[in-house]
Structure formats: C-alpha cells, structure tokens
mmCIF file of C-alpha atoms in Angstrom:
data_model
loop_
_atom_site.group_PDB
_atom_site.id
_atom_site.type_symbol
_atom_site.label_atom_id
_atom_site.label_comp_id
_atom_site.label_asym_id
_atom_site.label_seq_id
_atom_site.Cartn_x
_atom_site.Cartn_y
_atom_site.Cartn_z
ATOM 1 C CA MET A 1 0.000 0.000 0.000
ATOM 2 C CA LYS A 2 1.338 3.431 -0.935
ATOM 3 C CA TYR A 3 2.266 6.011 1.655
ATOM 4 C CA ARG A 4 -0.283 8.483 0.269
ATOM 5 C CA THR A 5 -3.091 5.943 0.685
ATOM 6 C CA VAL A 6 -2.056 5.243 4.277
ATOM 7 C CA VAL A 7 -2.029 8.949 5.089
ATOM 8 C CA MET A 8 -5.436 9.399 3.443
ATOM 9 C CA TYR A 9 -7.037 6.680 5.569
ATOM 10 C CA MET A 10 -5.304 8.084 8.631
ATOM 11 C CA GLU A 11 -6.777 11.516 7.934
ATOM 12 C CA ILE A 12 -10.256 10.032 7.552
ATOM 13 C CA GLY A 13 -9.953 8.207 10.875
ATOM 14 C CA CYS A 14 -8.695 11.311 12.656
ATOM 15 C CA PHE A 15 -11.473 13.409 11.160
ATOM 16 C CA VAL A 16 -14.135 10.934 12.346
ATOM 17 C CA SER A 17 -12.585 10.912 15.826
ATOM 18 C CA CYS A 18 -12.496 14.715 16.012
ATOM 19 C CA LEU A 19 -16.033 15.016 14.645
ATOM 20 C CA CYS A 20 -17.403 12.595 17.255
ATOM 21 C CA GLY A 21 -15.562 14.435 20.012
ATOM 22 C CA TRP A 22 -16.891 17.794 18.817
ATOM 23 C CA ILE A 23 -20.466 16.453 18.779
ATOM 24 C CA LEU A 24 -20.070 15.156 22.336
ATOM 25 C CA VAL A 25 -18.755 18.526 23.493
ATOM 26 C CA CYS A 26 -21.664 20.320 21.808
ATOM 27 C CA SER A 27 -24.173 17.975 23.444
ATOM 28 C CA THR A 28 -23.020 18.931 26.932
ATOM 29 C CA LEU A 29 -23.863 22.625 26.594
ATOM 30 C CA PRO A 30 -27.683 22.303 26.718
ATOM 31 C CA THR A 31 -27.549 19.467 29.245
ATOM 32 C CA GLU A 32 -28.482 20.451 32.805
ATOM 33 C CA TYR A 33 -26.608 17.637 34.546
ATOM 34 C CA TRP A 34 -23.266 19.349 35.056
ATOM 35 C CA THR A 35 -23.837 19.180 38.822
ATOM 36 C CA PHE A 36 -26.129 16.892 40.753
ATOM 37 C CA SER A 37 -27.326 16.711 44.345
ATOM 38 C CA GLU A 38 -30.029 14.675 46.028
ATOM 39 C CA VAL A 39 -31.704 15.830 49.240
ATOM 40 C CA GLY A 40 -34.304 13.727 51.089
ATOM 41 C CA SER A 41 -36.472 15.898 53.320
ATOM 42 C CA ILE A 42 -39.338 13.480 53.886
ATOM 43 C CA VAL A 43 -39.446 9.696 53.583
ATOM 44 C CA LEU A 44 -41.606 9.734 50.457
ATOM 45 C CA THR A 45 -40.335 12.978 48.959
ATOM 46 C CA THR A 46 -36.879 13.473 47.534
ATOM 47 C CA SER A 47 -35.632 16.613 45.873
ATOM 48 C CA ASN A 48 -33.006 16.578 43.143
ATOM 49 C CA TYR A 49 -30.952 19.656 42.415
ATOM 50 C CA TYR A 50 -28.961 19.946 39.189
ATOM 51 C CA SER A 51 -27.503 22.809 37.198
ATOM 52 C CA ASN A 52 -25.219 23.715 34.293
ATOM 53 C CA LEU A 53 -23.568 26.829 32.905
ATOM 54 C CA TRP A 54 -26.848 28.598 32.245
ATOM 55 C CA ARG A 55 -29.527 27.591 34.790
ATOM 56 C CA ASP A 56 -30.484 25.852 38.034
ATOM 57 C CA CYS A 57 -33.129 23.125 38.142
ATOM 58 C CA ILE A 58 -34.997 21.168 40.795
ATOM 59 C CA SER A 59 -37.260 18.130 40.591
ATOM 60 C CA ASP A 60 -38.958 15.743 43.006
ATOM 61 C CA THR A 61 -40.327 12.208 43.000
ATOM 62 C CA THR A 62 -43.748 13.395 41.882
ATOM 63 C CA GLY A 63 -42.350 14.344 38.466
ATOM 64 C CA VAL A 64 -42.595 18.082 38.938
ATOM 65 C CA SER A 65 -39.486 19.938 37.803
ATOM 66 C CA ASP A 66 -38.654 23.588 37.480
ATOM 67 C CA CYS A 67 -35.675 25.372 35.946
ATOM 68 C CA LYS A 68 -34.626 28.953 36.442
ATOM 69 C CA ASP A 69 -32.020 30.919 34.550
ATOM 70 C CA TYR A 70 -29.388 32.831 36.424
ATOM 71 C CA PRO A 71 -30.939 36.195 37.311
ATOM 72 C CA SER A 72 -28.082 38.565 36.418
ATOM 73 C CA MET A 73 -25.135 38.050 34.164
ATOM 74 C CA LEU A 74 -23.045 40.696 35.908
ATOM 75 C CA ALA A 75 -23.692 39.131 39.314
ATOM 76 C CA LEU A 76 -22.208 35.785 38.289
ATOM 77 C CA PRO A 77 -18.750 34.800 39.527
ATOM 78 C CA ALA A 78 -15.724 35.068 37.235
ATOM 79 C CA PHE A 79 -15.327 31.292 37.355
ATOM 80 C CA LEU A 80 -18.665 30.781 35.598
ATOM 81 C CA HIS A 81 -17.866 33.404 32.959
ATOM 82 C CA ALA A 82 -14.542 31.733 32.219
ATOM 83 C CA CYS A 83 -16.156 28.296 31.867
ATOM 84 C CA ARG A 84 -18.764 29.696 29.494
ATOM 85 C CA ALA A 85 -16.122 31.386 27.339
ATOM 86 C CA LEU A 86 -13.982 28.246 27.150
ATOM 87 C CA ALA A 87 -16.946 26.014 26.305
ATOM 88 C CA VAL A 88 -18.156 28.304 23.519
ATOM 89 C CA SER A 89 -14.598 28.645 22.186
ATOM 90 C CA SER A 90 -14.298 24.868 22.075
ATOM 91 C CA VAL A 91 -17.445 24.591 19.968
ATOM 92 C CA ILE A 92 -16.461 27.410 17.572
ATOM 93 C CA THR A 93 -12.895 26.239 16.980
ATOM 94 C CA GLY A 94 -14.096 22.670 16.497
ATOM 95 C CA PHE A 95 -16.468 23.845 13.757
ATOM 96 C CA PHE A 96 -13.726 25.666 11.867
ATOM 97 C CA GLY A 97 -11.429 22.691 12.343
ATOM 98 C CA GLY A 98 -13.975 20.492 10.575
ATOM 99 C CA VAL A 99 -14.243 22.933 7.669
ATOM 100 C CA LEU A 100 -10.471 23.083 7.234
ATOM 101 C CA THR A 101 -10.194 19.304 7.414
ATOM 102 C CA LEU A 102 -12.762 18.837 4.654
ATOM 103 C CA VAL A 103 -10.832 21.266 2.458
ATOM 104 C CA GLY A 104 -7.370 19.844 3.091
ATOM 105 C CA MET A 105 -7.911 16.077 3.172
ATOM 106 C CA LYS A 106 -6.463 14.044 0.322
ATOM 107 C CA CYS A 107 -9.741 12.257 -0.404
ATOM 108 C CA THR A 108 -11.740 15.456 -1.021
ATOM 109 C CA LYS A 109 -9.404 17.012 -3.656
ATOM 110 C CA ILE A 110 -10.735 20.505 -2.978
ATOM 111 C CA GLY A 111 -7.406 22.226 -2.312
ATOM 112 C CA GLY A 112 -4.495 22.748 -4.652
ATOM 113 C CA SER A 113 -1.250 20.815 -4.602
ATOM 114 C CA GLU A 114 -0.267 18.112 -2.154
ATOM 115 C CA ILE A 115 1.821 20.496 -0.057
ATOM 116 C CA ALA A 116 -1.021 23.052 0.100
ATOM 117 C CA ASN A 117 -3.476 20.360 1.206
ATOM 118 C CA ALA A 118 -1.056 19.147 3.860
ATOM 119 C CA ARG A 119 -0.664 22.663 5.234
ATOM 120 C CA VAL A 120 -4.421 23.183 5.370
ATOM 121 C CA THR A 121 -4.790 19.857 7.186
ATOM 122 C CA PHE A 122 -2.045 20.914 9.598
ATOM 123 C CA ALA A 123 -3.987 24.117 10.358
ATOM 124 C CA ALA A 124 -7.108 22.012 10.910
ATOM 125 C CA GLY A 125 -5.240 19.794 13.366
ATOM 126 C CA ILE A 126 -4.016 22.824 15.325
ATOM 127 C CA THR A 127 -7.575 24.187 15.434
ATOM 128 C CA TYR A 128 -8.890 20.858 16.708
ATOM 129 C CA LEU A 129 -6.166 20.811 19.358
ATOM 130 C CA VAL A 130 -7.268 24.240 20.571
ATOM 131 C CA SER A 131 -10.860 23.014 20.695
ATOM 132 C CA GLY A 132 -9.925 19.924 22.676
ATOM 133 C CA PHE A 133 -7.783 21.808 25.177
ATOM 134 C CA CYS A 134 -10.493 24.428 25.712
ATOM 135 C CA GLY A 135 -12.959 21.631 26.453
ATOM 136 C CA ILE A 136 -10.664 19.667 28.760
ATOM 137 C CA ILE A 137 -9.815 22.817 30.737
ATOM 138 C CA THR A 138 -13.515 23.674 31.125
ATOM 139 C CA TYR A 139 -14.614 20.273 32.443
ATOM 140 C CA SER A 140 -11.538 19.756 34.613
ATOM 141 C CA TRP A 141 -11.878 23.193 36.184
ATOM 142 C CA TRP A 142 -15.588 22.622 36.856
ATOM 143 C CA ALA A 143 -14.949 19.185 38.383
ATOM 144 C CA ASN A 144 -12.080 20.482 40.520
ATOM 145 C CA LYS A 145 -14.323 23.168 41.997
ATOM 146 C CA LEU A 146 -17.049 20.652 42.840
ATOM 147 C CA VAL A 147 -14.620 18.200 44.440
ATOM 148 C CA THR A 148 -12.938 20.969 46.450
ATOM 149 C CA GLU A 149 -16.262 22.228 47.821
ATOM 150 C CA PHE A 150 -17.495 18.696 48.547
ATOM 151 C CA LEU A 151 -14.389 17.736 50.531
ATOM 152 C CA ASP A 152 -14.145 21.047 52.378
ATOM 153 C CA PRO A 153 -15.545 20.567 55.914
ATOM 154 C CA THR A 154 -16.002 24.330 56.389
ATOM 155 C CA PHE A 155 -18.226 24.724 53.310
ATOM 156 C CA ARG A 156 -21.785 25.156 54.638
ATOM 157 C CA ALA A 157 -23.737 25.680 51.410
ATOM 158 C CA GLN A 158 -25.360 22.983 49.307
ATOM 159 C CA LYS A 159 -22.758 20.471 48.106
ATOM 160 C CA PHE A 160 -22.966 19.037 44.606
ATOM 161 C CA GLU A 161 -21.440 16.073 42.824
ATOM 162 C CA ILE A 162 -20.067 15.714 39.311
ATOM 163 C CA GLY A 163 -22.819 15.261 36.749
ATOM 164 C CA ALA A 164 -22.933 13.066 33.667
ATOM 165 C CA ALA A 165 -22.295 15.969 31.280
ATOM 166 C CA VAL A 166 -18.785 16.464 32.671
ATOM 167 C CA PHE A 167 -17.843 12.840 31.944
ATOM 168 C CA VAL A 168 -19.262 13.114 28.428
ATOM 169 C CA GLY A 169 -17.263 16.302 27.914
ATOM 170 C CA TRP A 170 -14.093 14.598 29.088
ATOM 171 C CA GLY A 171 -14.594 11.828 26.560
ATOM 172 C CA GLY A 172 -15.281 14.257 23.723
ATOM 173 C CA SER A 173 -12.256 16.388 24.548
ATOM 174 C CA THR A 174 -10.042 13.287 24.645
ATOM 175 C CA LEU A 175 -11.251 12.268 21.187
ATOM 176 C CA LEU A 176 -10.539 15.765 19.901
ATOM 177 C CA ILE A 177 -7.010 15.905 21.293
ATOM 178 C CA SER A 178 -6.004 12.383 20.221
ATOM 179 C CA GLY A 179 -7.352 12.717 16.675
ATOM 180 C CA ALA A 180 -5.911 16.191 16.227
ATOM 181 C CA ALA A 181 -2.470 15.125 17.489
ATOM 182 C CA VAL A 182 -2.186 12.317 14.931
ATOM 183 C CA MET A 183 -3.505 14.542 12.145
ATOM 184 C CA THR A 184 -1.059 17.314 13.007
ATOM 185 C CA TYR A 185 1.900 14.931 13.069
ATOM 186 C CA PHE A 186 1.315 13.396 9.629
ATOM 187 C CA SER A 187 0.285 16.627 7.903
ATOM 188 C CA GLY A 188 3.145 18.602 9.445
ATOM 189 C CA LYS A 189 5.644 15.943 8.404
ATOM 190 C CA GLU A 190 4.523 16.305 4.796
ATOM 191 C CA GLY A 191 3.598 19.969 4.487
ATOM 192 C CA LEU A 192 6.173 21.772 6.584
ATOM 193 C CA PRO A 193 9.840 22.024 5.545
ATOM 194 C CA SER A 194 12.459 20.405 7.707
ATOM 195 C CA SER A 195 14.336 22.543 10.203
ATOM 196 C CA SER A 196 17.792 21.773 8.743
ATOM 197 C CA PRO A 197 17.510 21.325 4.976
ATOM 198 C CA LYS A 198 20.468 19.854 3.123
ATOM 199 C CA ARG A 199 21.967 22.289 0.619
ATOM 200 C CA PRO A 200 22.814 20.687 -2.707
ATOM 201 C CA ARG A 201 26.493 20.727 -3.552
ATOM 202 C CA GLY A 202 27.439 22.158 -6.906
ATOM 203 C CA PRO A 203 29.855 20.518 -9.334
ATOM 204 C CA ALA A 204 33.524 20.805 -8.475
ATOM 205 C CA THR A 205 35.518 23.342 -10.531
ATOM 206 C CA TYR A 206 39.205 23.518 -11.397
ATOM 207 C CA ALA A 207 39.800 26.261 -8.832
ATOM 208 C CA THR A 208 38.078 24.262 -6.098
ATOM 209 C CA ALA A 209 40.084 21.121 -6.856
ATOM 210 C CA ARG A 210 43.350 23.080 -7.013
ATOM 211 C CA THR A 211 42.574 24.817 -3.717
ATOM 212 C CA ARG A 212 41.808 21.518 -2.050
ATOM 213 C CA ARG A 213 45.135 20.052 -3.225
ATOM 214 C CA THR A 214 47.028 23.136 -2.114
ATOM 215 C CA TYR A 215 45.654 23.251 1.432
ATOM 216 C CA MET A 216 45.412 19.519 1.985
ATOM 217 C CA LEU A 217 47.464 18.509 5.003
ATOM 218 C CA PRO A 218 50.102 15.798 4.399
ATOM 219 C CA ALA A 219 50.053 12.487 6.195
ATOM 220 C CA ALA A 220 51.848 12.170 9.505
ATOM 221 C CA SER A 221 54.434 9.696 8.140
ATOM 222 C CA SER A 222 55.291 11.601 4.960
ATOM 223 C CA ARG A 223 58.093 14.158 4.701
ATOM 224 C CA VAL A 224 57.385 17.692 3.559
ATOM 225 C CA THR A 225 59.483 19.079 0.714
ATOM 226 C CA LEU A 226 59.971 22.809 0.604
ATOM 227 C CA GLY A 227 60.387 23.091 -3.152
ATOM 228 C CA PRO A 228 59.207 21.280 -6.260
ATOM 229 C CA PRO A 229 61.397 18.286 -7.137
ATOM 230 C CA LEU A 230 61.643 19.323 -10.783
ATOM 231 C CA TYR A 231 63.647 22.390 -9.788
ATOM 232 C CA TYR A 232 66.462 20.338 -8.253
ATOM 233 C CA GLU A 233 66.385 17.818 -11.058
ATOM 234 C CA GLY A 234 66.719 20.621 -13.628
ATOM 235 C CA ARG A 235 69.767 22.093 -11.909
ATOM 236 C CA LYS A 236 71.336 18.705 -11.655
ATOM 237 C CA SER A 237 70.768 17.929 -15.344
ATOM 238 C CA ARG A 238 72.130 21.306 -16.469
ATOM 239 C CA GLY A 239 75.202 20.782 -14.421
ATOM 240 C CA SER A 240 75.831 17.412 -15.953
ATOM 241 C CA ARG A 241 75.409 18.703 -19.531
ATOM 242 C CA ALA A 242 77.708 21.730 -19.128
ATOM 243 C CA PRO A 243 81.411 21.114 -20.099
ATOM 244 C CA MET A 244 83.876 21.270 -17.317
ATOM 245 C CA LYS A 245 86.520 23.999 -17.777
ATOM 246 C CA THR A 246 90.083 22.781 -17.108
ATOM 247 C CA ARG A 247 93.274 24.729 -17.157
ATOM 248 C CA ALA A 248 95.753 23.883 -19.945
ATOM 249 C CA THR A 249 99.113 22.587 -18.853
ATOM 250 C CA PHE A 250 102.278 22.898 -20.952
ATOM 251 C CA ASN A 251 105.598 21.125 -20.676
ATOM 252 C CA ARG A 252 109.008 21.721 -22.235
ATOM 253 C CA ASP A 253 108.447 19.298 -25.176
ATOM 254 C CA SER A 254 105.523 21.224 -26.593
ATOM 255 C CA PHE A 255 107.680 24.215 -27.477
ATOM 256 C CA VAL A 256 110.257 22.175 -29.323
#
C-alpha cells in the first residue's frame, strides 16, 4: 500500500474521531446535569438539584421539575464566565477545524497541490487541538471546583457532585485531542519544511580542486618538501650537460 493511501485513511480516521468528540462537546452545553445533588427531606419525597452553565433546576419524585435561569449576568462569579467562554470557544474552533479538514484532506481534492493540502490539514489539526484543550480545561476546572467544595468541611452551602455531562465532555475532549495530534503529526511531516535542509552541492571546478590540493594537510608519516622536485632535477641535469673547464698545462716538449 502506498504512503499516500495510508495517510489518506489516517486523515479520515482522525477526522471521524475529532467530529465525534466535537459532537459530544456540543451535546453537553444544553444538558443540565453538570452538577447533581439529592436531598431527602421526607421519607416519600426526595428533591433533586442539578444545574449547568446557564440555569439551576430542581425536581422531586412526583415528576414536577422547574428550571430557572441565572438572574443577572453581571452578578455571576468570574469562574462561571470563564467556563462559558472556554466552552463556547471549544465549539467554535471545532467547527472551523472540521471545515479546514474537509478542504485539506487528500480524499476530497478541494485544495491545490499536495503540499497546500497538507498545510491546510495541519492548520485544521491545530484548530482541533485548541478546541480539545479548551474543552478539557472547562470540564476539569468545573470538576475540581465541585470536588474541592465537597471535601471542604467548612463549606456550609449545598454540596454538589459531578454530573454526567462532565464525563461526556471529558470523553469528547479526549477524542478531539487524540485525533488532532495524529492529524497534526502526519500533515506537518509532509507539508512543513524540515528545520535543517540539506543544501545541494554544486559541481567541483578547477579552482576548487586546485585549492583543495594546495591546502590539503600531508600524512603524519610523509616528509614535507619545501620546493618542487623538478627544480632540483633541472639544476642537476644542467650541471651534468655543461662542459667542465680545465686549465691547460704545458711542458718543455711542446715548445720544441
């Protein structure tokens, strides 16, 4: 199987994982069971208190339930405002991550070249990662507050437990982060240039080869000659070819 086909199926699997996680995160926003508490006042009557980011609700065993929105937005604590902002950001970024994934996947063929598609998919993976981290921070922060208040012996107000919506949100955020991490790795490996690219070496020229021979260090066992050998050989040959000048000697018989 070709590498491109493997990456295409991997992108489809990651997209399905991120889409399922985004749907789970979206389903927790209208759900009231972020917190849950059960109070039994009478033997036959039990009251259930539950709430979410937007309202408080109460119900009893007779089937009567009533929900009330928070009265004033400005009177809410900063913790609730932060959780709302993170939850809405998770939904919005997850939507744009899905759009970018549909554009950049290899099976859709909507984008341009292979590198352009890989870069769009990489941007989609980063967007999904932001969505997943926004969701996981929201649900973890909410659960930490509930656990802290429940275990605090000095807390005198109504104590709540973690509702089912928080567990669903944890699962959806985990699917978002895991799918986005795999998608980002494969798309970034293909679409982004490497940090240390290898520069191609040009063809060797005469000047380069001559310079390399000139500055090449000799071996440790070889002797270094200070002058070219042809120079000494030339002097030696010229000396051998030149006639030797001798002084003429005369005796008494040569004048006779």
